[in-house]
mmCIF file of C-alpha atoms and ligand atoms in Angstrom:
data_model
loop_
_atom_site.group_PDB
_atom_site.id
_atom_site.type_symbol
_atom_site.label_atom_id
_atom_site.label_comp_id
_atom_site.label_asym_id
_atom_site.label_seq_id
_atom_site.Cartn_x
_atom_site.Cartn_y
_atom_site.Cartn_z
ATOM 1 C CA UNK N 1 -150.321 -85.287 -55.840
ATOM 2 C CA UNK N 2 -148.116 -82.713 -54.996
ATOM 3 C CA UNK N 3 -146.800 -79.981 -58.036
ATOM 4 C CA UNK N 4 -144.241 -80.824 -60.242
ATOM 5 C CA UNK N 5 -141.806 -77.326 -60.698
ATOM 6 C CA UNK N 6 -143.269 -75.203 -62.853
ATOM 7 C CA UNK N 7 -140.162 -74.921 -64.707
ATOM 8 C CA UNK N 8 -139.986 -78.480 -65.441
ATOM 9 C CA UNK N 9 -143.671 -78.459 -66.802
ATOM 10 C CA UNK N 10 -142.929 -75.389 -69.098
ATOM 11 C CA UNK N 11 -139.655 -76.976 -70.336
ATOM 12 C CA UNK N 12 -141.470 -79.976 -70.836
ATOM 13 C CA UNK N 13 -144.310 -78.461 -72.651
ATOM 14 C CA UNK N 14 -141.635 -76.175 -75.233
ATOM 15 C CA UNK N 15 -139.717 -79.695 -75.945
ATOM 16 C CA UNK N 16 -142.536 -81.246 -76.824
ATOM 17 C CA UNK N 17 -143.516 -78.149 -79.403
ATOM 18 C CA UNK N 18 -140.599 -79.188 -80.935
ATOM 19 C CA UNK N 19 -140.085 -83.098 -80.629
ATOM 20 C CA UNK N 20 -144.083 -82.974 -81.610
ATOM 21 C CA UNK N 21 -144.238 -87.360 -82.144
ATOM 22 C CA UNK N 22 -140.462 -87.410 -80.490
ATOM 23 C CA UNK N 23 -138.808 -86.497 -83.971
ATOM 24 C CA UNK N 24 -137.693 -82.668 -85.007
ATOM 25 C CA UNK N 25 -136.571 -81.506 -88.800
ATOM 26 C CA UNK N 26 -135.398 -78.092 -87.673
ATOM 27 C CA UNK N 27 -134.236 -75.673 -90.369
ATOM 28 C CA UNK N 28 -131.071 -73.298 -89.426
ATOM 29 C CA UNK N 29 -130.787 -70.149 -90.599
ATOM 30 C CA UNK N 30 -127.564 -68.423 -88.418
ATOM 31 C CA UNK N 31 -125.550 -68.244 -91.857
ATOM 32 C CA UNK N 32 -125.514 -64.299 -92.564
ATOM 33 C CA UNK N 33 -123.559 -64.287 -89.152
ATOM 34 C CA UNK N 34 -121.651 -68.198 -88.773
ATOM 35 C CA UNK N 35 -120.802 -67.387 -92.676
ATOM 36 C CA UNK N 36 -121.534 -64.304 -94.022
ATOM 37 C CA UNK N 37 -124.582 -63.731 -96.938
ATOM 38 C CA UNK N 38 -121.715 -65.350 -99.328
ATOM 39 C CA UNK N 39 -123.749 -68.494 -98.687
ATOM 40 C CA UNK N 40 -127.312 -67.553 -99.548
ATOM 41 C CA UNK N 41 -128.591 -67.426 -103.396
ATOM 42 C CA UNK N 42 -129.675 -64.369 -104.483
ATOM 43 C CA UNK N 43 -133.722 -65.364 -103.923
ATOM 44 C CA UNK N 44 -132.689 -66.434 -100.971
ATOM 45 C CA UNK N 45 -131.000 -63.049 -99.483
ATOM 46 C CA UNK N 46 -134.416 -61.442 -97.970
ATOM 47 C CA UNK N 47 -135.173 -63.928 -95.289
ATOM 48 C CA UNK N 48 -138.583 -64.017 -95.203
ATOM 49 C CA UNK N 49 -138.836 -65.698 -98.624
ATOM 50 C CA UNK N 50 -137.020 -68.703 -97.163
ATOM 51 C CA UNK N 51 -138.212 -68.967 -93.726
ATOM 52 C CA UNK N 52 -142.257 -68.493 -95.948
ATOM 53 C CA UNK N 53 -140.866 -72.205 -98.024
ATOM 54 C CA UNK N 54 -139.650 -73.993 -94.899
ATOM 55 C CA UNK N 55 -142.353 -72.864 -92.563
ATOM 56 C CA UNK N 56 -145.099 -73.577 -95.546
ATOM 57 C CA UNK N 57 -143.620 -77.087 -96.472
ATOM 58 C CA UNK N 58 -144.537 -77.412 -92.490
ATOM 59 C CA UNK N 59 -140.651 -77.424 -91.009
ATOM 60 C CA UNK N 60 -140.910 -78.311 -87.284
ATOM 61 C CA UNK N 61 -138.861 -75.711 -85.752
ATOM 62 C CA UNK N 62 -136.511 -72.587 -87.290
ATOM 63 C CA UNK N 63 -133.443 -72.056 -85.463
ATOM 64 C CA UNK N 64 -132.414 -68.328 -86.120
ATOM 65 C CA UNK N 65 -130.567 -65.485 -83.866
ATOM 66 C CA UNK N 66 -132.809 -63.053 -82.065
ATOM 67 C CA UNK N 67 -132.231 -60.132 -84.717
ATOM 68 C CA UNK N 68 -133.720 -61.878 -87.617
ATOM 69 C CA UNK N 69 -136.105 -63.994 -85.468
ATOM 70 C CA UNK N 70 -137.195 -60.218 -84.749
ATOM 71 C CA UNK N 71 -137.770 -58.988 -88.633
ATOM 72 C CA UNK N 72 -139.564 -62.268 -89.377
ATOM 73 C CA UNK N 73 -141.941 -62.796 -87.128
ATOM 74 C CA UNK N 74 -144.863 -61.969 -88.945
ATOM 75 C CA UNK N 75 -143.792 -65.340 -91.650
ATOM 76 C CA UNK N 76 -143.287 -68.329 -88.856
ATOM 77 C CA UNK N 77 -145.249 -66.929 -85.365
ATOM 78 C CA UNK N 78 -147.665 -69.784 -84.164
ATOM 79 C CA UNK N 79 -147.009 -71.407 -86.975
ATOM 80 C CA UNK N 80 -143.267 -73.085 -86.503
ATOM 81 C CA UNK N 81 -141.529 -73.634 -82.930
ATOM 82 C CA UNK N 82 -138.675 -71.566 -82.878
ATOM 83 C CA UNK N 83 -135.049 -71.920 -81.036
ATOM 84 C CA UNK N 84 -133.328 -68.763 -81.048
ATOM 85 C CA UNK N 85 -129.628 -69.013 -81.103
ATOM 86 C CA UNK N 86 -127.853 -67.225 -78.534
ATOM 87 C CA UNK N 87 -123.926 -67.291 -79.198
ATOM 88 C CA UNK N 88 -122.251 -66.579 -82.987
ATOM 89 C CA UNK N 89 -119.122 -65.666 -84.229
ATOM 90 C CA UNK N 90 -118.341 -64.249 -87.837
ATOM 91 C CA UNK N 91 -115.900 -65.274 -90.198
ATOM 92 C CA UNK N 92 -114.412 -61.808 -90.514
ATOM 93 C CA UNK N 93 -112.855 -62.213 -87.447
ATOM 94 C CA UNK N 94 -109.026 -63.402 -87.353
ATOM 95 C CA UNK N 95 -108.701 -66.992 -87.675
ATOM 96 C CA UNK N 96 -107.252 -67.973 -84.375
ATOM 97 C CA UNK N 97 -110.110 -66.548 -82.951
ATOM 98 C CA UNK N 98 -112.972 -68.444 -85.247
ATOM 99 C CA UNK N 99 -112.444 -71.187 -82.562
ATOM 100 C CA UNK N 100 -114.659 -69.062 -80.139
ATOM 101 C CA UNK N 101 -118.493 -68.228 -80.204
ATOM 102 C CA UNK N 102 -119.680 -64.860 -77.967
ATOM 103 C CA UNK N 103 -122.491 -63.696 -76.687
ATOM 104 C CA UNK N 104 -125.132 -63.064 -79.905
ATOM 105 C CA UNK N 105 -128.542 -62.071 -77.282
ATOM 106 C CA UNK N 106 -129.786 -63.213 -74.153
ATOM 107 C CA UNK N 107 -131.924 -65.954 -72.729
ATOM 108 C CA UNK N 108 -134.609 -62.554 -71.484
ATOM 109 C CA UNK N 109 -134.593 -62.015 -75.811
ATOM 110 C CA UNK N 110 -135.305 -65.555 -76.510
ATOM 111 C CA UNK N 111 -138.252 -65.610 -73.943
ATOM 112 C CA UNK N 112 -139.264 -62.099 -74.964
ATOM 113 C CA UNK N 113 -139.494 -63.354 -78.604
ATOM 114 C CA UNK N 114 -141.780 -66.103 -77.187
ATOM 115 C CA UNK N 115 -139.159 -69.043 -77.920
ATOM 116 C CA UNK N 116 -139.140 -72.651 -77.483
ATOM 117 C CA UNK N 117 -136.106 -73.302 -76.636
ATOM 118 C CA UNK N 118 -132.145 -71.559 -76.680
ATOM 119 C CA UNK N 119 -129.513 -72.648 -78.628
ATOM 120 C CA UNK N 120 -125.570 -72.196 -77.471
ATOM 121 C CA UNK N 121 -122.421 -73.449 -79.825
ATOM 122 C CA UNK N 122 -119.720 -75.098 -77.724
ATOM 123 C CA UNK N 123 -116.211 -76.033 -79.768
ATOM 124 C CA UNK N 124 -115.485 -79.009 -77.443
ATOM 125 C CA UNK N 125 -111.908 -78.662 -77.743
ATOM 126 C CA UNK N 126 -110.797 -75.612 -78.501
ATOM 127 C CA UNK N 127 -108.221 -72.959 -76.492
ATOM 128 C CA UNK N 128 -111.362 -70.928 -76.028
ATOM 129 C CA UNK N 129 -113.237 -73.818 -74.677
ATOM 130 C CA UNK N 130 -113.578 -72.903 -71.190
ATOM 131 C CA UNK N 131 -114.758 -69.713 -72.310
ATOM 132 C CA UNK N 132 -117.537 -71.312 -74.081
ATOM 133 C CA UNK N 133 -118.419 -73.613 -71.138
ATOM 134 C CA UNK N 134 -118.629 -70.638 -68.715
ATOM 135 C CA UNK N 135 -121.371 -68.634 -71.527
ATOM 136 C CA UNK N 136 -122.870 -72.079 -71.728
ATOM 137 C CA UNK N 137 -123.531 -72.679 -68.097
ATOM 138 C CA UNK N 138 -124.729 -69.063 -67.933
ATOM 139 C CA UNK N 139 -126.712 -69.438 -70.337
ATOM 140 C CA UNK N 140 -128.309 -72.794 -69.248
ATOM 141 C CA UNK N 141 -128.861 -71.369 -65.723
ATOM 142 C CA UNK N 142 -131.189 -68.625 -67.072
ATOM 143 C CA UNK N 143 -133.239 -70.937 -69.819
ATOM 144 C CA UNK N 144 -133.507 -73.234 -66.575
ATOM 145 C CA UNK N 145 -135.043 -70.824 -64.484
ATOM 146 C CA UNK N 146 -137.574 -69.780 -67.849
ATOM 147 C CA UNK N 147 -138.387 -73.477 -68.015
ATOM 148 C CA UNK N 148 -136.590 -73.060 -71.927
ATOM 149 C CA UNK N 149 -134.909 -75.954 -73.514
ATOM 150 C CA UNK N 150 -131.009 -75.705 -74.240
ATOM 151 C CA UNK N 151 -130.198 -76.883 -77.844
ATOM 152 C CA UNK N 152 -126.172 -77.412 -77.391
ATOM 153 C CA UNK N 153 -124.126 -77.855 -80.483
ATOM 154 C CA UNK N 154 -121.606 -79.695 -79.554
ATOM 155 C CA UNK N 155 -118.901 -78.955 -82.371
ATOM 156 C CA UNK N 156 -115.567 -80.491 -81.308
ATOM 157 C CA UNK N 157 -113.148 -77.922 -83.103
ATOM 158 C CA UNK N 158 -109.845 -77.463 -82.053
ATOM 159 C CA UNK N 159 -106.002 -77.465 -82.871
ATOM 160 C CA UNK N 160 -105.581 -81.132 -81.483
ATOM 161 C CA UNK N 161 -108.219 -82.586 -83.518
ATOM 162 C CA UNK N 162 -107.501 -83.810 -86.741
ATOM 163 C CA UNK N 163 -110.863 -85.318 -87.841
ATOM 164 C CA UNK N 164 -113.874 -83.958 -86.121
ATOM 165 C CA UNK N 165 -116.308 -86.357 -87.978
ATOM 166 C CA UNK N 166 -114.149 -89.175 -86.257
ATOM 167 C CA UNK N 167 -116.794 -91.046 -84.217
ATOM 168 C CA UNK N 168 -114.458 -91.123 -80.957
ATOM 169 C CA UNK N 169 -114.193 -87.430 -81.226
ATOM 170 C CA UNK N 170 -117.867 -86.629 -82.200
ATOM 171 C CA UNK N 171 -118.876 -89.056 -79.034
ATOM 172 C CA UNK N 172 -116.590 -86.985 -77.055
ATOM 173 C CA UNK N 173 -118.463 -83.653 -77.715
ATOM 174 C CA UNK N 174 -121.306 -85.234 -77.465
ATOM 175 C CA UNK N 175 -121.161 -86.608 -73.641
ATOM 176 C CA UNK N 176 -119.621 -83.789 -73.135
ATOM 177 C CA UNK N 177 -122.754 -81.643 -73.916
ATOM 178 C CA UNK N 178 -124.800 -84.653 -72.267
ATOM 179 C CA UNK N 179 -122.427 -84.338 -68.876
ATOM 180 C CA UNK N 180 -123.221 -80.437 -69.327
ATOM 181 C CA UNK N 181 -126.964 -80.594 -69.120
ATOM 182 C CA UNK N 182 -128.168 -80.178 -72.595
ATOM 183 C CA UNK N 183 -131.844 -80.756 -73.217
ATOM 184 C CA UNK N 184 -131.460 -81.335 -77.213
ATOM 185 C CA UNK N 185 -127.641 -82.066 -79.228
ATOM 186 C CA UNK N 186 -126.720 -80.956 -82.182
ATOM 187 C CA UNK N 187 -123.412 -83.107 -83.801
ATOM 188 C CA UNK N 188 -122.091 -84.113 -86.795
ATOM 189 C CA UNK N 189 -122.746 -87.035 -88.818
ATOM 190 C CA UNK N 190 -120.239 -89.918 -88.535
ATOM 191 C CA UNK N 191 -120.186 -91.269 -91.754
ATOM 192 C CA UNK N 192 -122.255 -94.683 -91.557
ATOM 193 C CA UNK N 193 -125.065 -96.184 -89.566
ATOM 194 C CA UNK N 194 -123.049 -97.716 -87.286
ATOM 195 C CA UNK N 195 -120.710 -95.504 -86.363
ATOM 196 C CA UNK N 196 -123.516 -93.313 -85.216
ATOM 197 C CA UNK N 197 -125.398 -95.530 -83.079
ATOM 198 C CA UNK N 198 -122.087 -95.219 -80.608
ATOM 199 C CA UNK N 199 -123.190 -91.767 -80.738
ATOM 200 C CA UNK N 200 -126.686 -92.342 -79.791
ATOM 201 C CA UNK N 201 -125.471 -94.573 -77.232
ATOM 202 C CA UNK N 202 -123.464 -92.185 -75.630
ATOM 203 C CA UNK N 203 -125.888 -89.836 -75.410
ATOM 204 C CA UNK N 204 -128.146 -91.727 -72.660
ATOM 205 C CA UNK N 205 -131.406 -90.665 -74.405
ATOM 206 C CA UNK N 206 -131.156 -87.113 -74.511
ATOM 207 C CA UNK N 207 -131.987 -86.323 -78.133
ATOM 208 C CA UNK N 208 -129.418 -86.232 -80.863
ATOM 209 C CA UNK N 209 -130.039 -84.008 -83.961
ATOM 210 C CA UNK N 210 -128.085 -83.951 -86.976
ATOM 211 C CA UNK N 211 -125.807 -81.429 -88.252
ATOM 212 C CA UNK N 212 -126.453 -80.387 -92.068
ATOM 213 C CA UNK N 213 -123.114 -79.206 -93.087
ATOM 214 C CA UNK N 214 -122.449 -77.876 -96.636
ATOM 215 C CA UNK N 215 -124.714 -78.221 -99.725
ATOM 216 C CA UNK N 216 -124.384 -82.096 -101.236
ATOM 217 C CA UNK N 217 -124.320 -82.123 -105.251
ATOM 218 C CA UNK N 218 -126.630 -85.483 -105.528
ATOM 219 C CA UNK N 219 -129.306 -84.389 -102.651
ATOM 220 C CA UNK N 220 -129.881 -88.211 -102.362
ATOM 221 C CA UNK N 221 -127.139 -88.582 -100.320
ATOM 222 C CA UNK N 222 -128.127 -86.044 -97.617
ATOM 223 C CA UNK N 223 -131.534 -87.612 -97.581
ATOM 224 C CA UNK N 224 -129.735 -91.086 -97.186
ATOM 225 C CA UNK N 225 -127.418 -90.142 -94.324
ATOM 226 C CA UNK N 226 -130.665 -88.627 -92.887
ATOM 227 C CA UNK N 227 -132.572 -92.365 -93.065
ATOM 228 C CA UNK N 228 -129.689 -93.170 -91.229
ATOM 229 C CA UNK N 229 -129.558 -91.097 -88.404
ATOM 230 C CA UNK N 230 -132.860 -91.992 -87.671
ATOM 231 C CA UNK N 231 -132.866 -95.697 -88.440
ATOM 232 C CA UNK N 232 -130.343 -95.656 -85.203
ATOM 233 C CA UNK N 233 -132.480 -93.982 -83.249
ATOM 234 C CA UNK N 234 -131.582 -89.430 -83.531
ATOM 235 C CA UNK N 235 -134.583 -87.752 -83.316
ATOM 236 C CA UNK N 236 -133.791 -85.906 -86.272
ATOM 237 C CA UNK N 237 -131.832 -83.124 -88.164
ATOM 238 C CA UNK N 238 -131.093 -79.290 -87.645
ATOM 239 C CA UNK N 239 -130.416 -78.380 -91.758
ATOM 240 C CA UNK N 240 -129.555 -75.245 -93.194
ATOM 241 C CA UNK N 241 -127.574 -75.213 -96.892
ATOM 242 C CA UNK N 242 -128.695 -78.363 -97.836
ATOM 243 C CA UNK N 243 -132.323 -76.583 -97.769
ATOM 244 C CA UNK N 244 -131.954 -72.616 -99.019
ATOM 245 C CA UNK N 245 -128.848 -73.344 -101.229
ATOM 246 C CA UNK N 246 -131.424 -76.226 -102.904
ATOM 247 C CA UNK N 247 -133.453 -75.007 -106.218
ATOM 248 C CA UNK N 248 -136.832 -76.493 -104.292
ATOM 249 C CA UNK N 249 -135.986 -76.203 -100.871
ATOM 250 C CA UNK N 250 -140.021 -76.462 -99.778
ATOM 251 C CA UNK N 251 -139.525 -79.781 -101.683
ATOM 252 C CA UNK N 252 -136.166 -80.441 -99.556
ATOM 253 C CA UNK N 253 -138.184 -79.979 -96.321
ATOM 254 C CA UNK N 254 -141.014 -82.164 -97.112
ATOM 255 C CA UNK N 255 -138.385 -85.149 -98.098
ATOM 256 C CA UNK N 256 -136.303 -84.405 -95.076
ATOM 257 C CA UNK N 257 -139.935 -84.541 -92.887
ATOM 258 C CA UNK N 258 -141.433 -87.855 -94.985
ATOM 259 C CA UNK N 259 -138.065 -89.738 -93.650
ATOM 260 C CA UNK N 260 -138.045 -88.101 -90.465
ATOM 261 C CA UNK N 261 -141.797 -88.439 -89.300
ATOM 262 C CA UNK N 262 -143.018 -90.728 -91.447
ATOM 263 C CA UNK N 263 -140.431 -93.624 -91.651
ATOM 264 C CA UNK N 264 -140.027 -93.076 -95.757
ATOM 265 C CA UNK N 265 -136.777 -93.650 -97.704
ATOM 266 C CA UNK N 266 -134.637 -91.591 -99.854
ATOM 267 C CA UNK N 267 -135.417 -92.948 -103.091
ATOM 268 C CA UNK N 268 -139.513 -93.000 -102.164
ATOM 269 C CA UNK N 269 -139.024 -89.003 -101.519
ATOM 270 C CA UNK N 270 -136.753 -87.893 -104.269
ATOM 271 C CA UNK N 271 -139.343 -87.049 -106.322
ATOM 272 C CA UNK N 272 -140.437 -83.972 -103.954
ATOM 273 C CA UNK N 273 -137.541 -82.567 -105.202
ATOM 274 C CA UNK N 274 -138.290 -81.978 -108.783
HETATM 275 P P1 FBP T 301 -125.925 -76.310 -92.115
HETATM 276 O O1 FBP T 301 -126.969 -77.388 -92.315
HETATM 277 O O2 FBP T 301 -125.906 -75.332 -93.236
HETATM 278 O O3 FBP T 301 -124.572 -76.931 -91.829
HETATM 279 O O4 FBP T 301 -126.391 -75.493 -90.843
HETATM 280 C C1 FBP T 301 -126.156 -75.964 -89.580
HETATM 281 C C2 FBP T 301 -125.157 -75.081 -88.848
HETATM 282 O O5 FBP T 301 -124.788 -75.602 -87.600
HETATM 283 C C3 FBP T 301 -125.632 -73.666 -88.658
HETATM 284 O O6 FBP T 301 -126.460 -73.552 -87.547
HETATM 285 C C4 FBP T 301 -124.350 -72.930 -88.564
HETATM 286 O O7 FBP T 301 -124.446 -71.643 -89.020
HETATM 287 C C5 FBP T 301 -123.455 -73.697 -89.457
HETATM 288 O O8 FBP T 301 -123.979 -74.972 -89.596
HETATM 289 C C6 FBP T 301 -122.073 -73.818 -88.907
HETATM 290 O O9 FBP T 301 -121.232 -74.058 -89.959
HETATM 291 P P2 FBP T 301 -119.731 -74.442 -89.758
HETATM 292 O O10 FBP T 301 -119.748 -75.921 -89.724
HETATM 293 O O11 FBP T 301 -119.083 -73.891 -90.976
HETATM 294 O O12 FBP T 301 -119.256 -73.802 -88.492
#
């Protein structure tokens, strides 16, 4: 038998650190740059009391950018897979330009930190979208060469579109990221069950993860839209507010993993919530 590439085998290997039975809850914690630290309760400010819940309650995978995937290390290292971000944007920045992630760190940081994989935003859609495609393919050539994963979300966000949890739209971004060599996908949720089996579908097998998206009110319905995903076939979620702005998020993370990994439902997990 003659050797597979070596960067095939360590790319296989990292995916499989984070797909560990083929199914991934992967908490995101980019906010103090995506957002700003508007979004995090005051508890919830120092990182490492967050990323200690999520990686305790036995999260699969943290996604966080190389700075803070730095100061923590000592809370998630061989404990967690990580995926270290390597585009951002902030909010302070003028508005016609929020369409447009740069470069936030290098594929050489994410291997340095001892990553699993690299994650890249692309806003299919936007006037900075070719921009975004060139960092991406940059990006994608290096992680290939590392044997690293590339997480891609694939956000379509632009002036044209008018709904971008419209399933034709979200399907578009995501064969998009499929067509540009993605190894894991990161899109929004549709709105039902069947809507987002088209987006399955059109993603020919390579593995579709959940966006989060802002804080529900009545948790049960994030935990319902997540039995969906998965009763379609994604291979799971990638979830930050709805887990650190949560009173238990340890709790949130252990629901979110029961209905994930162990084919639970909503109402049969609520209670980790009290
Ligand atoms: P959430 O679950 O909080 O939505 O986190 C997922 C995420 O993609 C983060 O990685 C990112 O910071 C944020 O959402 C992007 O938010 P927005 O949709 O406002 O651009």
């Amino acid at each position: 038998m003659s050797h597979m590439t070596f960067n095939y085998v360590g790319k296989k290997i990292r995916l499989s650190r984070i797909l560990r039975d083929s199914k991934a809850v992967v908490f995101a914690f980019d906010h103090g740059v995506e957002h700003g630290p508007k979004d995090f309760p005051l508890e919830h400010v120092d990182p490492k009391v967050i990323l200690k819940k999520v990686v305790d309650a036995g999260v699969d995978a943290i996604m966080l950018l190389p700075g803070l995937a730095s100061l923590t290390h000592d809370v998630w290292a061989n404990r967690t897979a990580l995926i270290v971000k390597v585009t951002g944007k902030t909010n302070l920045r003028p508005e016609d330009q929020r369409l447009l992630q740069n470069v936030f760190g290098y594929v050489e940081d994410a291997v340095a930190l001892g990553a699993d994989a690299v994650a890249a935003t692309v806003y299919w859609g936007s006037p900075y979208e070719g921009v975004m495609m060139d960092l991406w393919f940059s990006i994608r050539e290096v992680a290939e060469r590392y044997g690293l994963p590339c997480l891609q979300l694939a956000y379509p966000r632009g002036p044209a579109i008018k709904n971008m949890y419209d399933v034709e739209i979200v399907k578009y971004g995501v064969r998009a990221a499929v067509e540009s060599g993605a190894d894991l996908i990161k899109t929004y949720y549709t709105g039902s069950k069947e809507s987002f089996s088209e987006v399955v579908k059109i993603a020919s097998g390579v593995p579709i993860l959940m966006s989060g998206g802002p804080a529900r009110e009545n948790p049960l319905e994030f935990l319902r839209d997540v039995r969906n995903v998965i009763e379609v076939g994604a291979q799971g979620v990638v979830v930050g507010r709805n887990v650190f702005q949560h009173k238990n998020p340890r709790g949130m993370i252990k629901a979110i993993m029961a209905i994930v990994h162990e084919d639970k439902h909503p109402e049969d997990v609520v209670k980790y919530l009290e």
